Tab-separated table of C-alpha atoms and ligand atoms in Angstrom:
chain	number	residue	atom	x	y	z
A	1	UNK	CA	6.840	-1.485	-18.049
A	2	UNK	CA	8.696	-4.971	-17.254
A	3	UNK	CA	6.921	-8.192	-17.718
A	4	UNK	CA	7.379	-10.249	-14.751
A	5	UNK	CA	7.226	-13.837	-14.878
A	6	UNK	CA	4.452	-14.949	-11.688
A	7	UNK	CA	2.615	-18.046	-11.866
A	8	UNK	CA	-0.311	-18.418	-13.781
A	9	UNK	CA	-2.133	-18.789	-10.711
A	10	UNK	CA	-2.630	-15.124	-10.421
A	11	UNK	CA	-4.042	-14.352	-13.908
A	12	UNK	CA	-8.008	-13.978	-13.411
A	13	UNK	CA	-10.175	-14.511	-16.408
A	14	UNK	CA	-12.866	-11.542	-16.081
A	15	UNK	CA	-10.229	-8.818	-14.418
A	16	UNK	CA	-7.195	-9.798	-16.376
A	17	UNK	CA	-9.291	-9.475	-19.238
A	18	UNK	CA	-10.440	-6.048	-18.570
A	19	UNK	CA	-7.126	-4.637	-17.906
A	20	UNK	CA	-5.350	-6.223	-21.324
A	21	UNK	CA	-8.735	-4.499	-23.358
A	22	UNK	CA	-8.158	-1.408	-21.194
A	23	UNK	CA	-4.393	-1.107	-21.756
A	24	UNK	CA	-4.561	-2.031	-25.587
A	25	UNK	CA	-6.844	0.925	-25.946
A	26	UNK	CA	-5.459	3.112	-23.626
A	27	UNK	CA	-1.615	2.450	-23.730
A	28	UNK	CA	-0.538	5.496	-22.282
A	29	UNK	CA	-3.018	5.316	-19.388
A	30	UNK	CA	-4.388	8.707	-20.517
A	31	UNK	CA	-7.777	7.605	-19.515
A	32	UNK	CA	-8.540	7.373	-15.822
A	33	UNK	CA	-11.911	6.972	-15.913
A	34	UNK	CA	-13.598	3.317	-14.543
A	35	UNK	CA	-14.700	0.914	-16.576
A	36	UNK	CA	-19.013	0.187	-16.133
A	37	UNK	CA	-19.558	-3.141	-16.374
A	38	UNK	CA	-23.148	-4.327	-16.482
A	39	UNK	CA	-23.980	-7.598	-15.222
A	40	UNK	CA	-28.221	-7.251	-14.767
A	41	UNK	CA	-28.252	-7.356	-11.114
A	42	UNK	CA	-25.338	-5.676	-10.430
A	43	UNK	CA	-23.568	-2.739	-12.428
A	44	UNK	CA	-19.604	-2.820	-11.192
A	45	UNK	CA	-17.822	0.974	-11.510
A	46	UNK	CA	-14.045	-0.350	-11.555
A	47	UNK	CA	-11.304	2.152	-11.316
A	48	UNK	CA	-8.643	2.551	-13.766
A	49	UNK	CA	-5.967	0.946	-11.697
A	50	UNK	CA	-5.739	-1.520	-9.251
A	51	UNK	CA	-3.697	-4.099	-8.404
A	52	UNK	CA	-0.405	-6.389	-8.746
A	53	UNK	CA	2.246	-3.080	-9.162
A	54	UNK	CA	5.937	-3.369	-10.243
A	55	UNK	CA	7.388	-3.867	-6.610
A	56	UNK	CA	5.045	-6.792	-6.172
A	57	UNK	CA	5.618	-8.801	-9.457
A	58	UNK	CA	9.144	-8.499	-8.838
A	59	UNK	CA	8.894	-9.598	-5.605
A	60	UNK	CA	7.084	-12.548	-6.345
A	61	UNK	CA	9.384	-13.506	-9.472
A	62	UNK	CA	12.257	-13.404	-7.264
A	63	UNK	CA	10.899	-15.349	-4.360
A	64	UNK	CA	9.615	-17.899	-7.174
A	65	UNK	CA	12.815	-18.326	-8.967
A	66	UNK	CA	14.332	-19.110	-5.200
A	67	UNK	CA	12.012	-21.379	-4.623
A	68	UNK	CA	12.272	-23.473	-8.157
A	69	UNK	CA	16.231	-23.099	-8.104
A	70	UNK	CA	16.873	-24.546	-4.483
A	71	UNK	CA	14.723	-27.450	-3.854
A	72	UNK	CA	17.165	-28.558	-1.268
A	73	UNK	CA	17.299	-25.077	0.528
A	74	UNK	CA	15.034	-23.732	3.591
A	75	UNK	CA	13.629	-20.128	2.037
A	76	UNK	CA	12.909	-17.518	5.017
A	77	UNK	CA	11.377	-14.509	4.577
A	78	UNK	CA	12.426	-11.499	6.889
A	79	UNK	CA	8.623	-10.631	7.163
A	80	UNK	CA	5.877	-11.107	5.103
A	81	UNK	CA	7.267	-10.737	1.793
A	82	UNK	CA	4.007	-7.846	0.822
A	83	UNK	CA	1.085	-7.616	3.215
A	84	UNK	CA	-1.467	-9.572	1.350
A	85	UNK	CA	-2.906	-13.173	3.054
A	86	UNK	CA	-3.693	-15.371	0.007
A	87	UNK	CA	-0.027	-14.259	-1.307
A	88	UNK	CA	1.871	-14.855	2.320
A	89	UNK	CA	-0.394	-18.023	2.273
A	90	UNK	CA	0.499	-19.321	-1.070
A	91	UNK	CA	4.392	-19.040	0.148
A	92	UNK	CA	3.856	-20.937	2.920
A	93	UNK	CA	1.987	-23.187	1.409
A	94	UNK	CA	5.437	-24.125	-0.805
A	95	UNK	CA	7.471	-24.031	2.593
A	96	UNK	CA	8.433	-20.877	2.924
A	97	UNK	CA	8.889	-20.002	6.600
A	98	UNK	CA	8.641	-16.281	8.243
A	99	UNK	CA	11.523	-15.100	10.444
A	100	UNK	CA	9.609	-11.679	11.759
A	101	UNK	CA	5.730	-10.803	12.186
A	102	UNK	CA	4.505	-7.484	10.619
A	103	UNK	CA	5.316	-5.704	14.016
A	104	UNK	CA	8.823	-7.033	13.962
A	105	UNK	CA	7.924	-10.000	16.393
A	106	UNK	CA	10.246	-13.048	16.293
A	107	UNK	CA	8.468	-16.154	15.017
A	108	UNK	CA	11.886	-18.380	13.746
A	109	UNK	CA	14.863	-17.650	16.345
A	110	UNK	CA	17.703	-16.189	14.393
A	111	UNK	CA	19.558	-19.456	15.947
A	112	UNK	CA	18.247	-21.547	13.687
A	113	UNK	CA	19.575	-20.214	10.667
A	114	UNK	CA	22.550	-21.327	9.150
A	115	UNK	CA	24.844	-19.797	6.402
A	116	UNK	CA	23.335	-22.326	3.971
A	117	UNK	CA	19.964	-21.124	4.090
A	118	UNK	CA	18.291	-18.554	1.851
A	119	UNK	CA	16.595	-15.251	3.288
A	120	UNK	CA	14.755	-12.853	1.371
A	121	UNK	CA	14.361	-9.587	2.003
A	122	UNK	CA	10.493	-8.021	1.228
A	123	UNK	CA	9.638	-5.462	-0.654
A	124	UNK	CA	9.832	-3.000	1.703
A	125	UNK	CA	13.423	-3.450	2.014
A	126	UNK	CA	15.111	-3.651	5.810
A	127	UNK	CA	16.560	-2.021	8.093
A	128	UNK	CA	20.462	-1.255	8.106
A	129	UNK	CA	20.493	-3.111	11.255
A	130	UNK	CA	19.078	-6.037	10.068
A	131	UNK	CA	21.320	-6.138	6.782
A	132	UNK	CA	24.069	-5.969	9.122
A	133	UNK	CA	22.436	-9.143	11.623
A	134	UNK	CA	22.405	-11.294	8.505
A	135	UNK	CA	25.653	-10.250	6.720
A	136	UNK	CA	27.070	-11.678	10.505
A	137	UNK	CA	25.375	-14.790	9.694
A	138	UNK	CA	26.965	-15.384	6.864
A	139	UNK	CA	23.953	-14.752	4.338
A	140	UNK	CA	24.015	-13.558	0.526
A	141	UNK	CA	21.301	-10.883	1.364
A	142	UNK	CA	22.064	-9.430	-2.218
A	143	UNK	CA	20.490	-12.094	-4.206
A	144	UNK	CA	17.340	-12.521	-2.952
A	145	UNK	CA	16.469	-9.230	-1.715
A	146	UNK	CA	12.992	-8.101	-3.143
A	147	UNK	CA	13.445	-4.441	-2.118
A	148	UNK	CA	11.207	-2.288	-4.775
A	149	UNK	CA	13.074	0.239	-6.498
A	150	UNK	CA	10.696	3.059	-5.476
A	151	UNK	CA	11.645	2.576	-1.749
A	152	UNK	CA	15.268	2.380	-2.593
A	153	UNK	CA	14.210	6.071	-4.508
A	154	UNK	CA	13.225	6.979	-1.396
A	155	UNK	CA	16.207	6.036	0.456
A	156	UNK	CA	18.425	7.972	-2.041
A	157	UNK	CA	16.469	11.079	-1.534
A	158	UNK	CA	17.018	11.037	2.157
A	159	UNK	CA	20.551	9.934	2.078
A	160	UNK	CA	20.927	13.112	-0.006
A	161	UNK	CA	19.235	14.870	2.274
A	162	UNK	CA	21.129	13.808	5.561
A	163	UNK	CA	24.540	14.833	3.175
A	164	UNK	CA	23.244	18.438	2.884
A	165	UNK	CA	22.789	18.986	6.615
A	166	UNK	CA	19.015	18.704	6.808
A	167	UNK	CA	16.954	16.844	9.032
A	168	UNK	CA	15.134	14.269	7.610
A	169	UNK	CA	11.291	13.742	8.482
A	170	UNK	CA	9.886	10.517	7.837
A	171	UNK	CA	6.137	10.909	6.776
A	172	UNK	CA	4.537	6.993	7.541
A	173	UNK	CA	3.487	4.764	9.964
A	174	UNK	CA	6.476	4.057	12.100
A	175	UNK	CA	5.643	0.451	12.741
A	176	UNK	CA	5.428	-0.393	9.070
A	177	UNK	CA	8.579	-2.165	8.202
A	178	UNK	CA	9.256	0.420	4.843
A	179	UNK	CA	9.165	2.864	7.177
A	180	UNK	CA	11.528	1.377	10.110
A	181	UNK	CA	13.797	0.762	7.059
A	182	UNK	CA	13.829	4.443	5.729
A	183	UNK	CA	14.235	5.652	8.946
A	184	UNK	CA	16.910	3.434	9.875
A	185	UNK	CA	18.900	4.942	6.882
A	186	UNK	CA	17.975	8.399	7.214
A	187	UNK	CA	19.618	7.837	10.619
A	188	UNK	CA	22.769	6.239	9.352
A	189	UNK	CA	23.428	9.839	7.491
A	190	UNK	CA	22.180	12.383	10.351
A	191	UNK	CA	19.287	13.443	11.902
A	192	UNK	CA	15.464	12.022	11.704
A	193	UNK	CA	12.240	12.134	12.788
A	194	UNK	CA	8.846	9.779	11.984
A	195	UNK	CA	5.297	11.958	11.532
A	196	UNK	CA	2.557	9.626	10.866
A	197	UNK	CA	-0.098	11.739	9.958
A	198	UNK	CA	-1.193	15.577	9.262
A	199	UNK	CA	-1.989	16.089	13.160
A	200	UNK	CA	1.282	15.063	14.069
A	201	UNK	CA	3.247	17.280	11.450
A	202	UNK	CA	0.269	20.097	13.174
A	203	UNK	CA	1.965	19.317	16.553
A	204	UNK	CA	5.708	19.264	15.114
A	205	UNK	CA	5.231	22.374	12.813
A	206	UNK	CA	3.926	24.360	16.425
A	207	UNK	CA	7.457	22.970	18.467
A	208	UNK	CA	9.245	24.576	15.538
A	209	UNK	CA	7.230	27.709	15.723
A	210	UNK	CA	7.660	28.128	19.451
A	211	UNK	CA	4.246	27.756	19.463
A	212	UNK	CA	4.046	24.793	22.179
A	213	UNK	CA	6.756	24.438	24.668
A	214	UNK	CA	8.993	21.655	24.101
A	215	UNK	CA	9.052	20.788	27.516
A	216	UNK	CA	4.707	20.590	27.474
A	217	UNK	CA	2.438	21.932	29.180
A	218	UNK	CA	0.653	19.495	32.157
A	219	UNK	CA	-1.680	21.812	33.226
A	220	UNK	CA	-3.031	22.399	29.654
A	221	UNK	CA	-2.763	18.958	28.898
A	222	UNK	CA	0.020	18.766	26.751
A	223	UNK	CA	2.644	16.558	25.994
A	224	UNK	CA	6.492	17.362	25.781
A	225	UNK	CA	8.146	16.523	22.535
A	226	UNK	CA	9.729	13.661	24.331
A	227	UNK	CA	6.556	12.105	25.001
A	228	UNK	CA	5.136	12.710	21.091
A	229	UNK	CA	8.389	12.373	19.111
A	230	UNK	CA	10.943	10.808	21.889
A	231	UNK	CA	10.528	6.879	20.741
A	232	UNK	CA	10.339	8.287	17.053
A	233	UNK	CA	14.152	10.209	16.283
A	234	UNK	CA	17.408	9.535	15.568
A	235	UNK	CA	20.141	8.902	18.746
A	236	UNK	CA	20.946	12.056	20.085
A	237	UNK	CA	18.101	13.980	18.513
A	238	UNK	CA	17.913	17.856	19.664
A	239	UNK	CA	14.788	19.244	18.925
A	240	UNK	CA	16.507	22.843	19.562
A	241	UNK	CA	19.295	22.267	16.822
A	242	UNK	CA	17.761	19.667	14.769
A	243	UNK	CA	14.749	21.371	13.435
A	244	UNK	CA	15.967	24.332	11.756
A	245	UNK	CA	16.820	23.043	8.076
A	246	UNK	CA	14.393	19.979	7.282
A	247	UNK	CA	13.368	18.025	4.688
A	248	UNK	CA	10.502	15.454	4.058
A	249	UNK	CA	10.657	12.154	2.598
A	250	UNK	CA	7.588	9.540	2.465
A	251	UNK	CA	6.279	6.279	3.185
A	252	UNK	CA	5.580	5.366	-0.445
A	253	UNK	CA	2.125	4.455	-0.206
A	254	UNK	CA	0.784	7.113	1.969
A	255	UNK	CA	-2.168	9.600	0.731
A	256	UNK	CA	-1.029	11.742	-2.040
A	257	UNK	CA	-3.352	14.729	-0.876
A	258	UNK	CA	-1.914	14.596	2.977
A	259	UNK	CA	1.398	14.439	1.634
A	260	UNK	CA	1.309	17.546	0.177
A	261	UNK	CA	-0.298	19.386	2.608
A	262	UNK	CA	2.557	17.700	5.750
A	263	UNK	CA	5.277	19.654	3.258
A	264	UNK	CA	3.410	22.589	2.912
A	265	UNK	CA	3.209	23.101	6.399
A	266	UNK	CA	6.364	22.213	7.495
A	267	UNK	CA	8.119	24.601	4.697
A	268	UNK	CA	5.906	27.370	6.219
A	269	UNK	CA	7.300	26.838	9.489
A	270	UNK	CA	10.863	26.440	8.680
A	271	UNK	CA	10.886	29.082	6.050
A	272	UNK	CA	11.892	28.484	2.427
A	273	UNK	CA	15.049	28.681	3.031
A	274	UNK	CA	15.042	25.811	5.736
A	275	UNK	CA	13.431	23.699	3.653
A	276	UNK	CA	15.008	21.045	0.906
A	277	UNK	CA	12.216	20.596	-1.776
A	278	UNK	CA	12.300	17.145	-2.403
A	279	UNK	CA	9.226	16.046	-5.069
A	280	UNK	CA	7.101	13.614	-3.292
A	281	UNK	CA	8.271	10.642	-2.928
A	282	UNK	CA	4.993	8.749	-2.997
A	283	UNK	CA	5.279	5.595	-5.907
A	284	UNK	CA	3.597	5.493	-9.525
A	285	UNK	CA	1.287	2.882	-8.040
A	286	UNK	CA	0.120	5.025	-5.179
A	287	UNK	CA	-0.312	7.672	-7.181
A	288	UNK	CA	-1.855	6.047	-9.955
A	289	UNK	CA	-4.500	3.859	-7.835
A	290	UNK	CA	-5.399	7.276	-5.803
A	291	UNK	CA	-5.982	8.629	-9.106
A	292	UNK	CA	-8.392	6.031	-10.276
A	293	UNK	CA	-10.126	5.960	-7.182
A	294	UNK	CA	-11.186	9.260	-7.117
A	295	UNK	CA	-11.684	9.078	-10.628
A	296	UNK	CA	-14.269	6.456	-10.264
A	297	UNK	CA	-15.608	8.418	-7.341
A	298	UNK	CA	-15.705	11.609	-8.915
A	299	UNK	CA	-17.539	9.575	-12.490
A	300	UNK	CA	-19.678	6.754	-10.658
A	301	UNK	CA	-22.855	9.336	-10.127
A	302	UNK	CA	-25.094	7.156	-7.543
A	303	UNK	CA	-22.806	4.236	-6.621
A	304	UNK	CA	-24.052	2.314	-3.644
A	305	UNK	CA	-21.372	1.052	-1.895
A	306	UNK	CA	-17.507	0.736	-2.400
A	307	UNK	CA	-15.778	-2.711	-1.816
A	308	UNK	CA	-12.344	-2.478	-1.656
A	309	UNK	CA	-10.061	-6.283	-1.367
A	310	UNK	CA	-6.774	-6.008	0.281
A	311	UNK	CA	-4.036	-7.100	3.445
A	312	UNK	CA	-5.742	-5.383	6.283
A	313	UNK	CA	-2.402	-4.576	6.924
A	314	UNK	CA	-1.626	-3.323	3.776
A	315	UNK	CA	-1.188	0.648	3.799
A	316	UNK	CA	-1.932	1.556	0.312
A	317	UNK	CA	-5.372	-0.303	0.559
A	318	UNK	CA	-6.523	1.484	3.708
A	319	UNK	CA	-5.703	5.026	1.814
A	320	UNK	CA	-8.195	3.869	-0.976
A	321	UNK	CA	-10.542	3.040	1.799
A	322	UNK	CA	-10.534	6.010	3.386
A	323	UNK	CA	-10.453	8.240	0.054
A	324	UNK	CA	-14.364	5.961	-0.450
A	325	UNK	CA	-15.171	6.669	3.301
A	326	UNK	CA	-15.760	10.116	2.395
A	327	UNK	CA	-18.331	9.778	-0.078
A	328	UNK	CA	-20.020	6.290	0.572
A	329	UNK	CA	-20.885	3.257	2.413
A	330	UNK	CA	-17.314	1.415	2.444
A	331	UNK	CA	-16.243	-2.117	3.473
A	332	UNK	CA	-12.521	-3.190	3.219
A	333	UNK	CA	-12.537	-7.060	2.715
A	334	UNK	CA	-9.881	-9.738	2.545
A	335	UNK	CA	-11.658	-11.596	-0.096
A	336	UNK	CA	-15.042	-13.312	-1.611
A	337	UNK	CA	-15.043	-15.450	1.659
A	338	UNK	CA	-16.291	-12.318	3.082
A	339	UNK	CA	-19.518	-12.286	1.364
A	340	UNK	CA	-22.529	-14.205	3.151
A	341	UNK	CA	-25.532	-15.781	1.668
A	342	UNK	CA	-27.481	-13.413	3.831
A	343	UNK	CA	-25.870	-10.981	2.139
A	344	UNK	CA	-24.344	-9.943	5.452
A	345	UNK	CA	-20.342	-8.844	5.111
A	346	UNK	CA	-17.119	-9.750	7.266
A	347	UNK	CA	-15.030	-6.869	7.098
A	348	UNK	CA	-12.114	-4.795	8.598
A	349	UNK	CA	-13.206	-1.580	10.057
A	350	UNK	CA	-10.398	1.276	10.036
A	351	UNK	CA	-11.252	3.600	12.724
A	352	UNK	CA	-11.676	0.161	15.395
A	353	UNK	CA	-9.463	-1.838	13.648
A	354	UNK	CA	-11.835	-4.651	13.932
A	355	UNK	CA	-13.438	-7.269	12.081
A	356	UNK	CA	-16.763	-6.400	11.890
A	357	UNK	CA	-20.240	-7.664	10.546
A	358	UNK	CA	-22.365	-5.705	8.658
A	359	UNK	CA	-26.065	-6.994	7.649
A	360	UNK	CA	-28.012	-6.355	4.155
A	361	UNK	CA	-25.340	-5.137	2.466
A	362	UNK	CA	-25.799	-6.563	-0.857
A	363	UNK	CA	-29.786	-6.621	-0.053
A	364	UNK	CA	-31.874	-5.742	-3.328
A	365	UNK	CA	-32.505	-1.838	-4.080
A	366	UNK	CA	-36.370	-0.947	-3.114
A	367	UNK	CA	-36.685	0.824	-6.647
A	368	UNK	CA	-35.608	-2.535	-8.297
A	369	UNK	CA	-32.810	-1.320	-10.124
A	370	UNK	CA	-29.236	-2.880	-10.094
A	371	UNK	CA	-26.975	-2.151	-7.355
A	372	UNK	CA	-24.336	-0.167	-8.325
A	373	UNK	CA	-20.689	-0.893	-6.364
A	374	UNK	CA	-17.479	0.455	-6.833
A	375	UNK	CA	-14.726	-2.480	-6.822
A	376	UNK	CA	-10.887	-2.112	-6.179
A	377	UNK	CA	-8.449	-3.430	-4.316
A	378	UNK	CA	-4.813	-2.683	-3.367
A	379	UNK	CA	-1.273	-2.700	-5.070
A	380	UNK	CA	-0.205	-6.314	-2.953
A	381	UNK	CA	-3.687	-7.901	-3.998
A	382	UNK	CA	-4.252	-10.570	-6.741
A	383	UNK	CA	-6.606	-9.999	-9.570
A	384	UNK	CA	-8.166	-13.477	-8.742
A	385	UNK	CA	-9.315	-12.186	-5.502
A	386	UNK	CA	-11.283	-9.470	-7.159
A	387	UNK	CA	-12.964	-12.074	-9.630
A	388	UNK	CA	-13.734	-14.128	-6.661
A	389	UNK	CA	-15.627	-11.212	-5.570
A	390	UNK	CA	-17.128	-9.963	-8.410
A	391	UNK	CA	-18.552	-13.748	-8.987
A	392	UNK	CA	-19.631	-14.281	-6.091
A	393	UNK	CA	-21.108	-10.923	-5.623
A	394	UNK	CA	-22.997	-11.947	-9.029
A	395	UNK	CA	-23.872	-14.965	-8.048
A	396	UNK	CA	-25.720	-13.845	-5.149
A	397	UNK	CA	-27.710	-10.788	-6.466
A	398	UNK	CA	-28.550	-11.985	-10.004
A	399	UNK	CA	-25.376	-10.307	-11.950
A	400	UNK	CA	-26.030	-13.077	-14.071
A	401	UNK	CA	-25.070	-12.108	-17.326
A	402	UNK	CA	-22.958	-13.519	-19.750
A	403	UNK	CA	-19.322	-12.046	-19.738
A	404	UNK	CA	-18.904	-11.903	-23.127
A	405	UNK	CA	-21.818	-9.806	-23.552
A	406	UNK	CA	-21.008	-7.937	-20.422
A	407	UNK	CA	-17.118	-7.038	-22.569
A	408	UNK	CA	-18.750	-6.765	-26.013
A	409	UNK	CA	-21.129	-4.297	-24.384
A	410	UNK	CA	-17.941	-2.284	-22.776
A	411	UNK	CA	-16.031	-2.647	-25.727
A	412	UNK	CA	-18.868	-1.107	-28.231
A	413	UNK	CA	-19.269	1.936	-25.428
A	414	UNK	CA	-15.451	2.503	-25.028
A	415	UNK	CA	-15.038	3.269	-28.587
A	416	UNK	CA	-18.362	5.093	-28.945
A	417	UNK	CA	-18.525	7.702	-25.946
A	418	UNK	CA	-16.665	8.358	-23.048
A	419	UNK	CA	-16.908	5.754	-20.505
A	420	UNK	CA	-19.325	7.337	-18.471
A	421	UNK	CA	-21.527	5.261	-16.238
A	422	UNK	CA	-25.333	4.153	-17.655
B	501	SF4	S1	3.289	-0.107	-3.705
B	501	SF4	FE1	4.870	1.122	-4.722
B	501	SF4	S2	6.661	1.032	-3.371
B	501	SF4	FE2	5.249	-0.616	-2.738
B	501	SF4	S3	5.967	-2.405	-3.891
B	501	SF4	FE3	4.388	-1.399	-5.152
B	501	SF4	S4	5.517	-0.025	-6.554
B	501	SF4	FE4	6.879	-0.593	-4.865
């Protein structure tokens, strides 16, 4: 894989040092199993993978290389650039300026900008619409656009799609801005429609059927298509004609398991022969990090708690979240400011969407022995985050051991035995 050139900044001594022993071993990443890492107090279980992926580094090489060549320049981005605060904040922090929020809220008037200035596009990539609103202005919006080349996959496979005469449905979250960009081209090539989630494919897989009405059912409590779908498909959508040959496309960083199951069902409802089988088109990093995840879950017999750093924003974080939700106590944190001396926790809770406060977390085991947590965080976050944690996590429940030891310990049980947990 590429080496991208991001300041040193990023580079953490304790994780960056685990994953360079872990890939020099492991090259291949045959090995998905976490790595146990005993600190006396604490025992961390952390997953294979984690972390800066390709998209990111690139993104952050190219914003950095606009920043260092044009001193003289105002830098925009369209939108935060990934969804990940200490990155967004480090930008701004060199004068980088935001044109849109995450929901597509103006924060900079378009007036302002002028054909001189330089406008990057994140790495979620845009909207055909918005290409076209800058183009007008004048803008280079080939240079400096951060797009990843997994979303751009994505966009391929649907334009392909849209050329064979099949509706396209857009699994994601149709506020995220990766998915108002794939939709916007799978509507520049024919017909499309956003499902965010398994119930809604449920809902659409029974309008195909016949199974639900598409006009509702009031007196049953049930909404038309209109009302599900109607803010969600392409100009001039039919349901009638438009859902007879479809095809799925995804969100890259949406679960890999729910994924599967949205194209199952939607084949079986459309038939085979209604159906283009595109592979998923879910990115190495989602994939991998899933992977890992439930790896670690699947290894880390008797872990305590998960903590999992990220954007709460950020979509491929919340799917690790939730894959931990299932099995354990899970908390979904920005960062080590998080962590309280009362070892009380800040953090984001999914199903409220709220900041909330939880108490004893971190408190001391009645049986005395270490507590055992599962640590990750998500493909936009930086490795120095998860130190932070892991330090201060140490720091306050007596994970005080040296990390030498801590990695000549590792090392000695990686090449003895599988890396099973203690
Ligand atoms: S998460 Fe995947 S699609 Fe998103 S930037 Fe990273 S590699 Fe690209």
């Amino acid at each position: 894989m590429r080496k991208f050139d991001i300041p040193q900044r990023y580079n953490s001594p304790v994780i960056g040092r685990l994953k360079v022993m872990r890939s020099a071993a492991d090259p291949r990443k045959r090995d998905v199993s976490p790595a146990v890492l005993n600190f006396g107090g604490i025992t961390w279980i952390i997953p294979r993978h984690f972390g800066f992926c390709f998209g990111v580094e690139n993104a952050i090489e190219i914003v950095h290389k606009a920043i260092y060549a044009n001193p003289d320049k105002r830098i925009f981005l369209l939108s935060q650039m990934i969804h990940n605060p200490v990155v967004n904040a480090d930008l701004e922090g060199q004068g980088v300026r935001f044109l849109h929020d995450t929901q597509g809220r103006e924060l900079t008037p378009f007036s302002e900008l002028t054909s001189d200035d330089i406008v990057v596009i994140p790495a979620f990539g845009t909207t055909v619409e918005m290409e076209a609103k800058l183009k007008g202005l004048g803008l280079d919006i080939e240079k400096f656009n951060t797009t990843c080349p997994f979303v751009e996959r994505v966009w391929k496979r649907s334009a392909k799609l849209g050329a064979d005469d099949f509706t396209v449905i857009v699994h994601g979250k149709h506020n995220h801005e990766e998915t108002r960009a794939t939709f916007s081209r799978a509507c520049s090539t024919g017909p499309a429609l956003v499902v965010k989630d398994r119930v809604e494919a449920e809902v659409l897989a029974q309008f195909i059927l016949g199974e639900r009405a598409l006009a509702g059912d009031p007196g049953a409590g049930l909404e038309s298509f209109d009302e599900i779908f109607g803010k969600r498909v392409s100009p001039g959508f039919s349901a009638v004609e438009h859902l007879q040959r479809i095809g799925v496309v995804n969100q890259t960083t949406m679960l890999a398991t729910e994924t599967q199951s949205i194209a199952d069902l939607l084949k079986a409802a459309v038939s085979d022969r209604n159906f283009a089988n595109t592979r998923d088109t879910l990115c190495y990093a989602t994939v991998d990090n899933q992977k890992a995840t439930l790896a670690a879950l699947d290894q880390a017999e008797g872990a305590d708690l998960a903590l999992i750093i990220g954007g709460f924003n950020s979509s491929n974080t919340s799917h690790l979240v939730e894959l931990c939700e299932t099995r354990l106590p899970t908390y979904f944190i920005s960062g080590a400011e998080a962590l309280n001396e009362d070892a009380s926790l800040e953090h984001f809770e999914l199903a409220s969407s709220k900041l909330v406060i939880s108490s004893d977390v971190l408190a001391p085991k009645s049986d005395g022995s270490p507590l055992r947590i599962i640590l990750t965080s998500g493909a936009s976050c930086p490795d120095t985050s998860v130190d932070a944690v892991l330090q201060r996590v140490n720091a306050l429940c007596g994970g005080g051991c040296d990390v030498d030891e801590v990695f000549a310990k590792f090392e000695g049980n990686q090449s003895e035995e599988p890396n099973l947990p203690a």
